[in-house]
Amino acid sequence: AHNCFMLDNGSVKCWGANASGQLGLGNTSNLGDNASELGGSFIAIDLGTGKTARAIEAGDNHTCAILDNESVKCWGANASGQLGLGHTNNRGDASGQMGDNLLAVDLGSDRTAKAIAAGYAHTCAILDNSLVKCWGDNSYGQLGLGDTANRGDGSNEMGGNLPAVDLGSGRTATSITTGTGYTCVLL
Protein backbone atom coordinates (compact mmCIF):
# COMPACT_ATOMS: atom_id res chain seq x y z
CA ALA A 1 0.00 0.00 0.00
CA HIS A 2 2.93 2.33 -0.64
CA ASN A 3 5.11 3.34 -3.57
CA CYS A 4 8.65 4.64 -3.81
CA PHE A 5 10.65 6.10 -6.64
CA MET A 6 14.21 7.21 -7.22
CA LEU A 7 14.87 10.57 -8.84
CA ASP A 8 17.62 11.24 -11.37
CA ASN A 9 19.84 12.61 -8.56
CA GLY A 10 19.59 9.37 -6.53
CA SER A 11 17.19 10.74 -3.94
CA VAL A 12 14.19 8.62 -2.92
CA LYS A 13 10.61 9.67 -2.27
CA CYS A 14 7.77 7.46 -1.05
CA TRP A 15 4.03 7.91 -0.59
CA GLY A 16 1.00 5.91 0.54
CA ALA A 17 0.33 3.96 3.73
CA ASN A 18 2.85 4.52 6.51
CA ALA A 19 1.63 2.69 9.64
CA SER A 20 5.05 1.05 10.13
CA GLY A 21 7.29 3.88 8.92
CA GLN A 22 7.74 2.33 5.47
CA LEU A 23 7.86 5.82 3.92
CA GLY A 24 11.03 6.55 5.93
CA LEU A 25 9.89 9.97 7.13
CA GLY A 26 10.23 9.49 10.88
CA ASN A 27 6.50 9.25 11.48
CA THR A 28 3.49 7.05 10.75
CA SER A 29 1.37 9.56 8.83
CA ASN A 30 0.13 8.49 5.41
CA LEU A 31 1.37 10.66 2.55
CA GLY A 32 -0.25 11.42 -0.77
CA ASP A 33 -3.87 11.41 0.32
CA ASN A 34 -3.86 15.22 0.25
CA ALA A 35 -2.74 17.20 -2.83
CA SER A 36 -0.76 19.66 -0.69
CA GLU A 37 1.58 16.83 0.42
CA LEU A 38 3.02 16.21 -3.04
CA GLY A 39 4.87 18.39 -5.55
CA GLY A 40 7.38 20.85 -4.13
CA SER A 41 6.63 19.89 -0.53
CA PHE A 42 7.33 16.20 -1.19
CA ILE A 43 10.17 15.24 1.20
CA ALA A 44 13.09 13.03 0.14
CA ILE A 45 14.18 10.23 2.48
CA ASP A 46 17.35 10.76 4.50
CA LEU A 47 19.60 7.86 3.46
CA GLY A 48 22.66 9.18 5.32
CA THR A 49 25.27 11.88 4.85
CA GLY A 50 26.16 12.14 1.18
CA LYS A 51 24.32 8.89 0.36
CA THR A 52 22.12 8.37 -2.69
CA ALA A 53 20.22 5.35 -3.95
CA ARG A 54 21.01 3.09 -6.90
CA ALA A 55 17.90 0.91 -6.50
CA ILE A 56 14.71 0.95 -4.41
CA GLU A 57 12.20 -1.81 -3.56
CA ALA A 58 8.90 -1.49 -1.73
CA GLY A 59 7.68 -4.60 0.10
CA ASP A 60 4.34 -4.88 1.85
CA ASN A 61 5.17 -2.66 4.83
CA HIS A 62 8.91 -2.17 4.43
CA THR A 63 11.26 -0.57 1.94
CA CYS A 64 14.88 -1.31 1.04
CA ALA A 65 17.42 0.59 -1.02
CA ILE A 66 20.82 -0.18 -2.46
CA LEU A 67 22.92 2.91 -1.85
CA ASP A 68 25.64 4.40 -4.03
CA ASN A 69 28.27 2.39 -2.11
CA GLU A 70 26.28 -0.86 -2.77
CA SER A 71 25.29 -1.16 0.89
CA VAL A 72 21.64 -1.93 1.72
CA LYS A 73 19.39 0.01 4.08
CA CYS A 74 15.85 -1.06 4.96
CA TRP A 75 13.08 0.65 6.96
CA GLY A 76 9.46 0.12 7.96
CA ALA A 77 7.85 -2.99 9.48
CA ASN A 78 10.25 -5.48 11.01
CA ALA A 79 8.18 -8.07 12.92
CA SER A 80 9.93 -10.92 11.07
CA GLY A 81 13.39 -9.36 10.75
CA GLN A 82 12.82 -8.24 7.15
CA LEU A 83 14.99 -5.16 7.76
CA GLY A 84 17.97 -7.43 8.47
CA LEU A 85 19.04 -5.55 11.58
CA GLY A 86 19.09 -8.41 14.10
CA HIS A 87 15.95 -7.32 15.95
CA THR A 88 12.21 -6.81 15.35
CA ASN A 89 11.89 -3.07 15.97
CA ASN A 90 10.37 -0.99 13.18
CA ARG A 91 12.57 1.74 11.71
CA GLY A 92 11.49 5.00 10.07
CA ASP A 93 8.38 5.37 12.22
CA ALA A 94 9.92 7.85 14.71
CA SER A 95 12.34 10.76 14.45
CA GLY A 96 16.05 10.06 14.63
CA GLN A 97 15.84 6.58 13.03
CA MET A 98 16.82 7.36 9.45
CA GLY A 99 19.94 8.80 7.83
CA ASP A 100 23.21 8.00 9.56
CA ASN A 101 21.24 6.44 12.46
CA LEU A 102 19.86 3.71 10.20
CA LEU A 103 22.40 0.89 10.03
CA ALA A 104 23.18 -0.86 6.77
CA VAL A 105 22.28 -4.53 6.47
CA ASP A 106 25.26 -6.78 7.25
CA LEU A 107 25.61 -8.94 4.12
CA GLY A 108 28.93 -10.47 5.18
CA SER A 109 32.57 -9.46 5.18
CA ASP A 110 33.28 -7.20 2.20
CA ARG A 111 29.95 -8.19 0.57
CA THR A 112 27.76 -5.66 -1.21
CA ALA A 113 24.49 -5.89 -3.13
CA LYS A 114 23.86 -5.51 -6.83
CA ALA A 115 20.10 -6.28 -6.76
CA ILE A 116 17.40 -6.23 -4.09
CA ALA A 117 13.86 -7.61 -3.82
CA ALA A 118 11.38 -6.90 -1.02
CA GLY A 119 8.52 -9.35 -0.50
CA TYR A 120 5.61 -9.35 1.91
CA ALA A 121 7.80 -9.70 5.02
CA HIS A 122 11.14 -10.89 3.63
CA THR A 123 13.98 -9.38 1.65
CA CYS A 124 16.55 -10.90 -0.69
CA ALA A 125 19.68 -9.53 -2.31
CA ILE A 126 21.96 -10.65 -5.10
CA LEU A 127 25.43 -10.00 -3.77
CA ASP A 128 28.44 -8.69 -5.65
CA ASN A 129 29.60 -12.31 -6.06
CA SER A 130 26.17 -13.22 -7.61
CA LEU A 131 25.16 -15.36 -4.62
CA VAL A 132 21.75 -14.76 -3.00
CA LYS A 133 21.01 -14.04 0.65
CA CYS A 134 17.48 -13.69 2.07
CA TRP A 135 16.20 -12.63 5.49
CA GLY A 136 12.90 -12.02 7.28
CA ASP A 137 9.77 -14.18 7.32
CA ASN A 138 10.35 -17.78 6.31
CA SER A 139 6.94 -19.36 7.02
CA TYR A 140 6.88 -21.04 3.60
CA GLY A 141 10.61 -21.53 3.11
CA GLN A 142 10.83 -18.36 0.99
CA LEU A 143 14.36 -17.68 2.28
CA GLY A 144 15.55 -20.79 0.43
CA LEU A 145 17.45 -22.25 3.38
CA GLY A 146 15.68 -25.60 3.75
CA ASP A 147 13.73 -24.68 6.89
CA THR A 148 11.03 -22.30 8.12
CA ALA A 149 13.04 -20.30 10.69
CA ASN A 150 13.03 -16.52 10.28
CA ARG A 151 16.40 -14.83 9.83
CA GLY A 152 17.44 -11.27 10.70
CA ASP A 153 15.14 -11.02 13.71
CA GLY A 154 17.79 -12.00 16.28
CA SER A 155 21.42 -11.27 16.98
CA ASN A 156 24.11 -13.17 15.08
CA GLU A 157 21.81 -14.14 12.20
CA MET A 158 23.14 -11.79 9.54
CA GLY A 159 26.52 -11.24 7.91
CA GLY A 160 28.68 -14.35 7.76
CA ASN A 161 26.10 -16.23 9.85
CA LEU A 162 23.43 -15.88 7.15
CA PRO A 163 23.98 -18.62 4.59
CA ALA A 164 23.63 -18.00 0.89
CA VAL A 165 20.84 -19.80 -0.96
CA ASP A 166 22.02 -23.02 -2.60
CA LEU A 167 21.21 -22.40 -6.27
CA GLY A 168 22.94 -25.56 -7.47
CA SER A 169 26.52 -26.41 -8.27
CA GLY A 170 28.22 -23.55 -10.09
CA ARG A 171 24.99 -21.54 -10.41
CA THR A 172 24.62 -17.85 -9.61
CA ALA A 173 21.72 -15.42 -9.88
CA THR A 174 21.27 -12.72 -12.53
CA SER A 175 17.91 -11.34 -11.34
CA ILE A 176 15.54 -11.83 -8.42
CA THR A 177 11.92 -11.22 -7.46
CA THR A 178 9.87 -11.87 -4.34
CA GLY A 179 6.19 -12.15 -3.47
CA THR A 180 4.02 -12.89 -0.47
CA GLY A 181 5.60 -16.23 0.40
CA TYR A 182 8.08 -17.01 -2.33
CA THR A 183 11.31 -15.95 -4.02
CA CYS A 184 12.40 -16.61 -7.62
CA VAL A 185 15.78 -16.06 -9.28
CA LEU A 186 16.94 -16.20 -12.85
CA LEU A 187 20.21 -18.15 -13.08
PDB file of C-alpha atoms in Angstrom:
ATOM      1  CA  ALA A   1       0.000   0.000   0.000  1.00  0.00           C
ATOM      2  CA  HIS A   2       2.929   2.325  -0.639  1.00  0.00           C
ATOM      3  CA  ASN A   3       5.115   3.337  -3.568  1.00  0.00           C
ATOM      4  CA  CYS A   4       8.647   4.645  -3.809  1.00  0.00           C
ATOM      5  CA  PHE A   5      10.650   6.103  -6.642  1.00  0.00           C
ATOM      6  CA  MET A   6      14.206   7.205  -7.220  1.00  0.00           C
ATOM      7  CA  LEU A   7      14.875  10.567  -8.835  1.00  0.00           C
ATOM      8  CA  ASP A   8      17.625  11.240 -11.372  1.00  0.00           C
ATOM      9  CA  ASN A   9      19.842  12.609  -8.563  1.00  0.00           C
ATOM     10  CA  GLY A  10      19.589   9.369  -6.533  1.00  0.00           C
ATOM     11  CA  SER A  11      17.194  10.745  -3.941  1.00  0.00           C
ATOM     12  CA  VAL A  12      14.193   8.621  -2.919  1.00  0.00           C
ATOM     13  CA  LYS A  13      10.607   9.672  -2.272  1.00  0.00           C
ATOM     14  CA  CYS A  14       7.766   7.458  -1.048  1.00  0.00           C
ATOM     15  CA  TRP A  15       4.026   7.909  -0.588  1.00  0.00           C
ATOM     16  CA  GLY A  16       1.002   5.915   0.537  1.00  0.00           C
ATOM     17  CA  ALA A  17       0.332   3.959   3.731  1.00  0.00           C
ATOM     18  CA  ASN A  18       2.852   4.523   6.514  1.00  0.00           C
ATOM     19  CA  ALA A  19       1.627   2.694   9.637  1.00  0.00           C
ATOM     20  CA  SER A  20       5.047   1.054  10.127  1.00  0.00           C
ATOM     21  CA  GLY A  21       7.290   3.884   8.921  1.00  0.00           C
ATOM     22  CA  GLN A  22       7.742   2.331   5.475  1.00  0.00           C
ATOM     23  CA  LEU A  23       7.861   5.819   3.921  1.00  0.00           C
ATOM     24  CA  GLY A  24      11.034   6.552   5.933  1.00  0.00           C
ATOM     25  CA  LEU A  25       9.889   9.968   7.125  1.00  0.00           C
ATOM     26  CA  GLY A  26      10.234   9.492  10.880  1.00  0.00           C
ATOM     27  CA  ASN A  27       6.495   9.250  11.484  1.00  0.00           C
ATOM     28  CA  THR A  28       3.487   7.046  10.751  1.00  0.00           C
ATOM     29  CA  SER A  29       1.374   9.559   8.825  1.00  0.00           C
ATOM     30  CA  ASN A  30       0.133   8.487   5.406  1.00  0.00           C
ATOM     31  CA  LEU A  31       1.373  10.663   2.553  1.00  0.00           C
ATOM     32  CA  GLY A  32      -0.247  11.424  -0.770  1.00  0.00           C
ATOM     33  CA  ASP A  33      -3.872  11.407   0.316  1.00  0.00           C
ATOM     34  CA  ASN A  34      -3.856  15.220   0.248  1.00  0.00           C
ATOM     35  CA  ALA A  35      -2.742  17.199  -2.829  1.00  0.00           C
ATOM     36  CA  SER A  36      -0.756  19.663  -0.694  1.00  0.00           C
ATOM     37  CA  GLU A  37       1.575  16.828   0.416  1.00  0.00           C
ATOM     38  CA  LEU A  38       3.021  16.214  -3.043  1.00  0.00           C
ATOM     39  CA  GLY A  39       4.875  18.385  -5.551  1.00  0.00           C
ATOM     40  CA  GLY A  40       7.383  20.851  -4.132  1.00  0.00           C
ATOM     41  CA  SER A  41       6.627  19.888  -0.531  1.00  0.00           C
ATOM     42  CA  PHE A  42       7.334  16.199  -1.189  1.00  0.00           C
ATOM     43  CA  ILE A  43      10.171  15.240   1.201  1.00  0.00           C
ATOM     44  CA  ALA A  44      13.093  13.033   0.139  1.00  0.00           C
ATOM     45  CA  ILE A  45      14.184  10.233   2.479  1.00  0.00           C
ATOM     46  CA  ASP A  46      17.354  10.765   4.496  1.00  0.00           C
ATOM     47  CA  LEU A  47      19.604   7.859   3.457  1.00  0.00           C
ATOM     48  CA  GLY A  48      22.659   9.184   5.319  1.00  0.00           C
ATOM     49  CA  THR A  49      25.270  11.877   4.853  1.00  0.00           C
ATOM     50  CA  GLY A  50      26.161  12.136   1.183  1.00  0.00           C
ATOM     51  CA  LYS A  51      24.317   8.888   0.358  1.00  0.00           C
ATOM     52  CA  THR A  52      22.115   8.374  -2.687  1.00  0.00           C
ATOM     53  CA  ALA A  53      20.224   5.347  -3.948  1.00  0.00           C
ATOM     54  CA  ARG A  54      21.014   3.089  -6.900  1.00  0.00           C
ATOM     55  CA  ALA A  55      17.903   0.908  -6.496  1.00  0.00           C
ATOM     56  CA  ILE A  56      14.712   0.948  -4.409  1.00  0.00           C
ATOM     57  CA  GLU A  57      12.203  -1.811  -3.561  1.00  0.00           C
ATOM     58  CA  ALA A  58       8.898  -1.489  -1.732  1.00  0.00           C
ATOM     59  CA  GLY A  59       7.683  -4.596   0.099  1.00  0.00           C
ATOM     60  CA  ASP A  60       4.343  -4.881   1.850  1.00  0.00           C
ATOM     61  CA  ASN A  61       5.168  -2.657   4.835  1.00  0.00           C
ATOM     62  CA  HIS A  62       8.907  -2.171   4.434  1.00  0.00           C
ATOM     63  CA  THR A  63      11.260  -0.567   1.943  1.00  0.00           C
ATOM     64  CA  CYS A  64      14.876  -1.314   1.035  1.00  0.00           C
ATOM     65  CA  ALA A  65      17.421   0.595  -1.020  1.00  0.00           C
ATOM     66  CA  ILE A  66      20.822  -0.183  -2.462  1.00  0.00           C
ATOM     67  CA  LEU A  67      22.920   2.908  -1.852  1.00  0.00           C
ATOM     68  CA  ASP A  68      25.637   4.403  -4.032  1.00  0.00           C
ATOM     69  CA  ASN A  69      28.266   2.387  -2.110  1.00  0.00           C
ATOM     70  CA  GLU A  70      26.280  -0.858  -2.775  1.00  0.00           C
ATOM     71  CA  SER A  71      25.286  -1.163   0.886  1.00  0.00           C
ATOM     72  CA  VAL A  72      21.637  -1.934   1.716  1.00  0.00           C
ATOM     73  CA  LYS A  73      19.394   0.013   4.081  1.00  0.00           C
ATOM     74  CA  CYS A  74      15.846  -1.062   4.961  1.00  0.00           C
ATOM     75  CA  TRP A  75      13.083   0.648   6.958  1.00  0.00           C
ATOM     76  CA  GLY A  76       9.462   0.116   7.955  1.00  0.00           C
ATOM     77  CA  ALA A  77       7.846  -2.988   9.484  1.00  0.00           C
ATOM     78  CA  ASN A  78      10.251  -5.475  11.011  1.00  0.00           C
ATOM     79  CA  ALA A  79       8.180  -8.065  12.915  1.00  0.00           C
ATOM     80  CA  SER A  80       9.932 -10.915  11.067  1.00  0.00           C
ATOM     81  CA  GLY A  81      13.390  -9.365  10.748  1.00  0.00           C
ATOM     82  CA  GLN A  82      12.816  -8.240   7.149  1.00  0.00           C
ATOM     83  CA  LEU A  83      14.987  -5.157   7.756  1.00  0.00           C
ATOM     84  CA  GLY A  84      17.970  -7.425   8.466  1.00  0.00           C
ATOM     85  CA  LEU A  85      19.042  -5.547  11.584  1.00  0.00           C
ATOM     86  CA  GLY A  86      19.087  -8.408  14.100  1.00  0.00           C
ATOM     87  CA  HIS A  87      15.946  -7.322  15.951  1.00  0.00           C
ATOM     88  CA  THR A  88      12.214  -6.813  15.352  1.00  0.00           C
ATOM     89  CA  ASN A  89      11.894  -3.068  15.970  1.00  0.00           C
ATOM     90  CA  ASN A  90      10.371  -0.992  13.177  1.00  0.00           C
ATOM     91  CA  ARG A  91      12.569   1.743  11.706  1.00  0.00           C
ATOM     92  CA  GLY A  92      11.485   5.001  10.073  1.00  0.00           C
ATOM     93  CA  ASP A  93       8.378   5.373  12.225  1.00  0.00           C
ATOM     94  CA  ALA A  94       9.920   7.849  14.714  1.00  0.00           C
ATOM     95  CA  SER A  95      12.336  10.765  14.449  1.00  0.00           C
ATOM     96  CA  GLY A  96      16.050  10.055  14.628  1.00  0.00           C
ATOM     97  CA  GLN A  97      15.844   6.582  13.029  1.00  0.00           C
ATOM     98  CA  MET A  98      16.823   7.356   9.453  1.00  0.00           C
ATOM     99  CA  GLY A  99      19.935   8.801   7.829  1.00  0.00           C
ATOM    100  CA  ASP A 100      23.209   8.003   9.560  1.00  0.00           C
ATOM    101  CA  ASN A 101      21.245   6.440  12.460  1.00  0.00           C
ATOM    102  CA  LEU A 102      19.864   3.705  10.204  1.00  0.00           C
ATOM    103  CA  LEU A 103      22.401   0.892  10.030  1.00  0.00           C
ATOM    104  CA  ALA A 104      23.184  -0.864   6.767  1.00  0.00           C
ATOM    105  CA  VAL A 105      22.279  -4.534   6.474  1.00  0.00           C
ATOM    106  CA  ASP A 106      25.259  -6.780   7.247  1.00  0.00           C
ATOM    107  CA  LEU A 107      25.609  -8.944   4.118  1.00  0.00           C
ATOM    108  CA  GLY A 108      28.926 -10.474   5.181  1.00  0.00           C
ATOM    109  CA  SER A 109      32.570  -9.465   5.178  1.00  0.00           C
ATOM    110  CA  ASP A 110      33.280  -7.195   2.197  1.00  0.00           C
ATOM    111  CA  ARG A 111      29.945  -8.189   0.567  1.00  0.00           C
ATOM    112  CA  THR A 112      27.765  -5.657  -1.210  1.00  0.00           C
ATOM    113  CA  ALA A 113      24.488  -5.890  -3.130  1.00  0.00           C
ATOM    114  CA  LYS A 114      23.862  -5.507  -6.833  1.00  0.00           C
ATOM    115  CA  ALA A 115      20.104  -6.277  -6.761  1.00  0.00           C
ATOM    116  CA  ILE A 116      17.395  -6.231  -4.088  1.00  0.00           C
ATOM    117  CA  ALA A 117      13.858  -7.612  -3.821  1.00  0.00           C
ATOM    118  CA  ALA A 118      11.384  -6.902  -1.019  1.00  0.00           C
ATOM    119  CA  GLY A 119       8.515  -9.348  -0.505  1.00  0.00           C
ATOM    120  CA  TYR A 120       5.615  -9.349   1.906  1.00  0.00           C
ATOM    121  CA  ALA A 121       7.803  -9.701   5.017  1.00  0.00           C
ATOM    122  CA  HIS A 122      11.136 -10.886   3.632  1.00  0.00           C
ATOM    123  CA  THR A 123      13.979  -9.376   1.649  1.00  0.00           C
ATOM    124  CA  CYS A 124      16.554 -10.903  -0.689  1.00  0.00           C
ATOM    125  CA  ALA A 125      19.679  -9.529  -2.308  1.00  0.00           C
ATOM    126  CA  ILE A 126      21.955 -10.655  -5.095  1.00  0.00           C
ATOM    127  CA  LEU A 127      25.430  -9.997  -3.770  1.00  0.00           C
ATOM    128  CA  ASP A 128      28.436  -8.688  -5.647  1.00  0.00           C
ATOM    129  CA  ASN A 129      29.601 -12.310  -6.060  1.00  0.00           C
ATOM    130  CA  SER A 130      26.172 -13.222  -7.612  1.00  0.00           C
ATOM    131  CA  LEU A 131      25.161 -15.358  -4.617  1.00  0.00           C
ATOM    132  CA  VAL A 132      21.747 -14.760  -3.001  1.00  0.00           C
ATOM    133  CA  LYS A 133      21.012 -14.039   0.648  1.00  0.00           C
ATOM    134  CA  CYS A 134      17.484 -13.686   2.065  1.00  0.00           C
ATOM    135  CA  TRP A 135      16.202 -12.635   5.493  1.00  0.00           C
ATOM    136  CA  GLY A 136      12.895 -12.015   7.277  1.00  0.00           C
ATOM    137  CA  ASP A 137       9.768 -14.177   7.321  1.00  0.00           C
ATOM    138  CA  ASN A 138      10.348 -17.777   6.313  1.00  0.00           C
ATOM    139  CA  SER A 139       6.939 -19.364   7.019  1.00  0.00           C
ATOM    140  CA  TYR A 140       6.882 -21.040   3.601  1.00  0.00           C
ATOM    141  CA  GLY A 141      10.612 -21.534   3.107  1.00  0.00           C
ATOM    142  CA  GLN A 142      10.834 -18.360   0.995  1.00  0.00           C
ATOM    143  CA  LEU A 143      14.361 -17.683   2.285  1.00  0.00           C
ATOM    144  CA  GLY A 144      15.547 -20.793   0.434  1.00  0.00           C
ATOM    145  CA  LEU A 145      17.448 -22.245   3.378  1.00  0.00           C
ATOM    146  CA  GLY A 146      15.681 -25.598   3.747  1.00  0.00           C
ATOM    147  CA  ASP A 147      13.729 -24.679   6.887  1.00  0.00           C
ATOM    148  CA  THR A 148      11.030 -22.297   8.124  1.00  0.00           C
ATOM    149  CA  ALA A 149      13.045 -20.296  10.687  1.00  0.00           C
ATOM    150  CA  ASN A 150      13.028 -16.520  10.282  1.00  0.00           C
ATOM    151  CA  ARG A 151      16.404 -14.826   9.833  1.00  0.00           C
ATOM    152  CA  GLY A 152      17.437 -11.273  10.700  1.00  0.00           C
ATOM    153  CA  ASP A 153      15.135 -11.023  13.714  1.00  0.00           C
ATOM    154  CA  GLY A 154      17.788 -11.999  16.282  1.00  0.00           C
ATOM    155  CA  SER A 155      21.425 -11.268  16.978  1.00  0.00           C
ATOM    156  CA  ASN A 156      24.113 -13.172  15.084  1.00  0.00           C
ATOM    157  CA  GLU A 157      21.806 -14.137  12.200  1.00  0.00           C
ATOM    158  CA  MET A 158      23.142 -11.786   9.538  1.00  0.00           C
ATOM    159  CA  GLY A 159      26.518 -11.242   7.906  1.00  0.00           C
ATOM    160  CA  GLY A 160      28.675 -14.349   7.763  1.00  0.00           C
ATOM    161  CA  ASN A 161      26.096 -16.234   9.851  1.00  0.00           C
ATOM    162  CA  LEU A 162      23.433 -15.875   7.150  1.00  0.00           C
ATOM    163  CA  PRO A 163      23.982 -18.624   4.586  1.00  0.00           C
ATOM    164  CA  ALA A 164      23.633 -18.001   0.885  1.00  0.00           C
ATOM    165  CA  VAL A 165      20.845 -19.795  -0.956  1.00  0.00           C
ATOM    166  CA  ASP A 166      22.019 -23.022  -2.599  1.00  0.00           C
ATOM    167  CA  LEU A 167      21.205 -22.395  -6.269  1.00  0.00           C
ATOM    168  CA  GLY A 168      22.937 -25.556  -7.474  1.00  0.00           C
ATOM    169  CA  SER A 169      26.519 -26.415  -8.273  1.00  0.00           C
ATOM    170  CA  GLY A 170      28.216 -23.547 -10.094  1.00  0.00           C
ATOM    171  CA  ARG A 171      24.986 -21.540 -10.411  1.00  0.00           C
ATOM    172  CA  THR A 172      24.623 -17.851  -9.613  1.00  0.00           C
ATOM    173  CA  ALA A 173      21.722 -15.419  -9.878  1.00  0.00           C
ATOM    174  CA  THR A 174      21.274 -12.722 -12.528  1.00  0.00           C
ATOM    175  CA  SER A 175      17.907 -11.342 -11.344  1.00  0.00           C
ATOM    176  CA  ILE A 176      15.545 -11.830  -8.419  1.00  0.00           C
ATOM    177  CA  THR A 177      11.923 -11.215  -7.462  1.00  0.00           C
ATOM    178  CA  THR A 178       9.874 -11.875  -4.340  1.00  0.00           C
ATOM    179  CA  GLY A 179       6.192 -12.149  -3.472  1.00  0.00           C
ATOM    180  CA  THR A 180       4.017 -12.886  -0.465  1.00  0.00           C
ATOM    181  CA  GLY A 181       5.596 -16.226   0.400  1.00  0.00           C
ATOM    182  CA  TYR A 182       8.077 -17.010  -2.334  1.00  0.00           C
ATOM    183  CA  THR A 183      11.311 -15.955  -4.016  1.00  0.00           C
ATOM    184  CA  CYS A 184      12.397 -16.610  -7.615  1.00  0.00           C
ATOM    185  CA  VAL A 185      15.776 -16.064  -9.277  1.00  0.00           C
ATOM    186  CA  LEU A 186      16.940 -16.198 -12.854  1.00  0.00           C
ATOM    187  CA  LEU A 187      20.207 -18.147 -13.083  1.00  0.00           C
TER     188      LEU A 187
END
